DNA sequence: AAAACGTGGTC
DNA sequence: TGACCAAGTTT
């Protein structure tokens, strides 16, 4: 790895800074007030949304979120269901749950004002080293260098970092590099300019080196193969799972949904009952078994009305969705015939027109879309 | 340290 | 199309 030189400092502060001022993309959270100050709450919400998420994806979510929860107080006093509904489709839902809890912490411990102290910011749930540095530099002008995927890529290329960029020891070296390069007079411009360069010029594939303000100091470009950096270790192959889903209707055409535990994947979202198909059973068998185990409910499993493939971050699934009706026979011994969640989570019968009021995982939305597309009858149930 | 944690865009 | 990856954090 090369060392930081005055040429590097000049390139990152002057050439890159000038480039950024000419190419800075407007974003809603970048707007400042009359005194040129950004709202820390808005910056914070945007940074959490931007974790592992592209700007274009985050923008509409940000607008809708700020409309519903314009202040920490508004977010703190909202129901978690309302917060998750605004987050529906954005993924990594612990971000929304943590944001909600953090807002309550800001109200309880900081009088509703986003703290400007690094330790206090880091104490907020869902705020790690990146987000703390981002909010404190962008909204408060504090001299902290951010290290995100963009910065890693830019620095790994400029300094030809051969080590695995995902290894903690490499991350620390890159963080030190970023801190050493930081323009302490203009930390906000520095951080945003490196990230903006990484997002629009120094891209993972086909970087636009011809227009890059750092090209003159870039070791990877000098080496002829900038795409060789950053060096990343291979990830594990993802397993596949088969899941049976029960679309249970009652006599009034309502559907049964249940809320997922907060500490689980997709925690706090609503879904149709179901579960994993074991190797020893068929999908319809698994459907009936899961409903009996989870809800103490006896159902007749009807036709498969949708089949959905979905990719999560660490596994893939095929969902088999079956139309189910309550069994006319007597309910299982010791049960009332009303659904009761074995895990203690809320369960609810809902009319089809009420489904949009609940936050569902994408895979469950795909099931609904498949049914409606196939039947052309939204009132199928 | 390594795995868990969503979704959509891209080639 | 499957694999990679995106303004990361938590356990």
Short mmCIF file of N, CA, C and O (backbone and C1' of nucleotides) in Angstrom, two decimals, chain A residues 53-54 92-93 265-266 310-311 313-314 362, chain B:
data_model
loop_
_atom_site.label_atom_id
_atom_site.label_comp_id
_atom_site.label_asym_id
_atom_site.label_seq_id
_atom_site.Cartn_x
_atom_site.Cartn_y
_atom_site.Cartn_z
N UNK A 53 -28.07 0.52 0.91
CA UNK A 53 -29.21 0.88 0.07
C UNK A 53 -28.82 2.03 -0.84
O UNK A 53 -28.16 2.98 -0.42
N UNK A 54 -29.23 1.96 -2.11
CA UNK A 54 -28.88 3.00 -3.08
C UNK A 54 -29.70 4.26 -2.87
O UNK A 54 -30.85 4.21 -2.41
N UNK A 92 -34.01 -4.85 5.68
CA UNK A 92 -33.26 -4.69 6.94
C UNK A 92 -34.11 -3.94 7.97
O UNK A 92 -33.79 -2.83 8.37
N UNK A 93 -35.18 -4.62 8.39
CA UNK A 93 -36.20 -3.93 9.19
C UNK A 93 -35.75 -3.59 10.60
O UNK A 93 -36.39 -2.79 11.28
N UNK A 265 -35.99 -12.50 12.10
CA UNK A 265 -35.88 -11.92 10.77
C UNK A 265 -37.25 -11.35 10.38
O UNK A 265 -38.28 -11.93 10.72
N UNK A 266 -37.25 -10.19 9.71
CA UNK A 266 -38.49 -9.53 9.31
C UNK A 266 -39.35 -9.23 10.53
O UNK A 266 -40.58 -9.19 10.45
N UNK A 310 -38.03 -16.27 -3.92
CA UNK A 310 -37.55 -15.03 -3.34
C UNK A 310 -36.14 -15.22 -2.80
O UNK A 310 -35.82 -16.28 -2.26
N UNK A 311 -35.31 -14.20 -2.93
CA UNK A 311 -33.93 -14.26 -2.44
C UNK A 311 -33.77 -13.32 -1.25
O UNK A 311 -34.00 -12.11 -1.37
N UNK A 313 -31.00 -12.19 2.01
CA UNK A 313 -29.57 -11.90 2.01
C UNK A 313 -28.74 -13.17 2.18
O UNK A 313 -27.66 -13.26 1.63
N UNK A 314 -29.22 -14.15 2.92
CA UNK A 314 -28.39 -15.30 3.22
C UNK A 314 -29.03 -16.64 2.89
O UNK A 314 -28.49 -17.68 3.26
N UNK A 362 -41.66 -8.62 1.31
CA UNK A 362 -41.85 -8.65 -0.14
C UNK A 362 -42.38 -9.99 -0.62
O UNK A 362 -43.24 -10.04 -1.52
P DA B 1 -10.85 -10.23 14.38
"O5'" DA B 1 -11.83 -11.52 14.34
"C5'" DA B 1 -11.24 -12.81 14.39
"C4'" DA B 1 -12.16 -13.83 13.80
"C3'" DA B 1 -12.53 -13.60 12.34
"O3'" DA B 1 -12.70 -14.87 11.73
"C1'" DA B 1 -14.46 -13.28 13.70
P DA B 2 -13.11 -15.00 10.18
"O5'" DA B 2 -14.67 -15.32 10.31
"C5'" DA B 2 -15.10 -16.27 11.29
"C4'" DA B 2 -16.61 -16.32 11.29
"C3'" DA B 2 -17.24 -16.21 9.90
"O3'" DA B 2 -18.36 -17.07 9.88
"C1'" DA B 2 -18.06 -14.49 11.26
P DA B 3 -19.04 -17.48 8.51
"O5'" DA B 3 -20.57 -17.43 8.93
"C5'" DA B 3 -20.93 -17.77 10.27
"C4'" DA B 3 -22.19 -17.03 10.63
"C3'" DA B 3 -23.19 -16.90 9.47
"O3'" DA B 3 -24.46 -17.30 9.94
"C1'" DA B 3 -22.75 -14.78 10.40
P DA B 4 -25.71 -17.30 8.96
"O5'" DA B 4 -26.59 -16.10 9.54
"C5'" DA B 4 -26.87 -16.05 10.93
"C4'" DA B 4 -27.63 -14.79 11.25
"C3'" DA B 4 -28.80 -14.48 10.29
"O3'" DA B 4 -29.89 -14.03 11.05
"C1'" DA B 4 -27.30 -12.66 10.33
P DC B 5 -31.34 -14.01 10.40
"O5'" DC B 5 -31.42 -12.55 9.78
"C5'" DC B 5 -31.40 -11.45 10.69
"C4'" DC B 5 -31.21 -10.19 9.93
"C3'" DC B 5 -32.08 -10.04 8.66
"O3'" DC B 5 -32.82 -8.84 8.79
"C1'" DC B 5 -29.91 -9.30 8.29
P DG B 6 -34.13 -8.59 7.95
"O5'" DG B 6 -33.58 -8.65 6.45
"C5'" DG B 6 -34.32 -9.26 5.43
"C4'" DG B 6 -34.99 -8.20 4.59
"C3'" DG B 6 -35.69 -8.71 3.33
"O3'" DG B 6 -36.76 -7.81 3.08
"C1'" DG B 6 -33.86 -7.37 2.70
P DT B 7 -37.85 -8.15 1.94
"O5'" DT B 7 -37.27 -7.37 0.69
"C5'" DT B 7 -37.17 -5.96 0.77
"C4'" DT B 7 -36.36 -5.44 -0.38
"C3'" DT B 7 -36.73 -6.00 -1.76
"O3'" DT B 7 -37.45 -5.00 -2.44
"C1'" DT B 7 -34.37 -5.73 -1.47
P DG B 8 -38.04 -5.28 -3.91
"O5'" DG B 8 -36.96 -4.55 -4.84
"C5'" DG B 8 -36.54 -3.23 -4.53
"C4'" DG B 8 -35.41 -2.83 -5.44
"C3'" DG B 8 -35.61 -3.18 -6.91
"O3'" DG B 8 -35.08 -2.11 -7.69
"C1'" DG B 8 -33.65 -4.19 -6.15
P DG B 9 -35.28 -2.10 -9.29
"O5'" DG B 9 -33.82 -1.73 -9.79
"C5'" DG B 9 -32.93 -1.04 -8.93
"C4'" DG B 9 -31.54 -1.12 -9.47
"C3'" DG B 9 -31.42 -1.33 -10.97
"O3'" DG B 9 -30.32 -0.57 -11.46
"C1'" DG B 9 -30.37 -3.12 -9.87
P DT B 10 -30.08 -0.47 -13.05
"O5'" DT B 10 -28.88 -1.51 -13.28
"C5'" DT B 10 -27.72 -1.42 -12.44
"C4'" DT B 10 -26.76 -2.54 -12.79
"C3'" DT B 10 -26.73 -2.89 -14.28
"O3'" DT B 10 -25.38 -2.81 -14.74
"C1'" DT B 10 -26.97 -4.84 -12.96
P DC B 11 -25.08 -2.65 -16.32
"O5'" DC B 11 -24.27 -3.98 -16.65
"C5'" DC B 11 -23.14 -4.34 -15.84
"C4'" DC B 11 -22.81 -5.80 -16.05
"C3'" DC B 11 -22.82 -6.26 -17.50
"O3'" DC B 11 -21.75 -7.16 -17.73
"C1'" DC B 11 -24.30 -7.59 -16.25
#
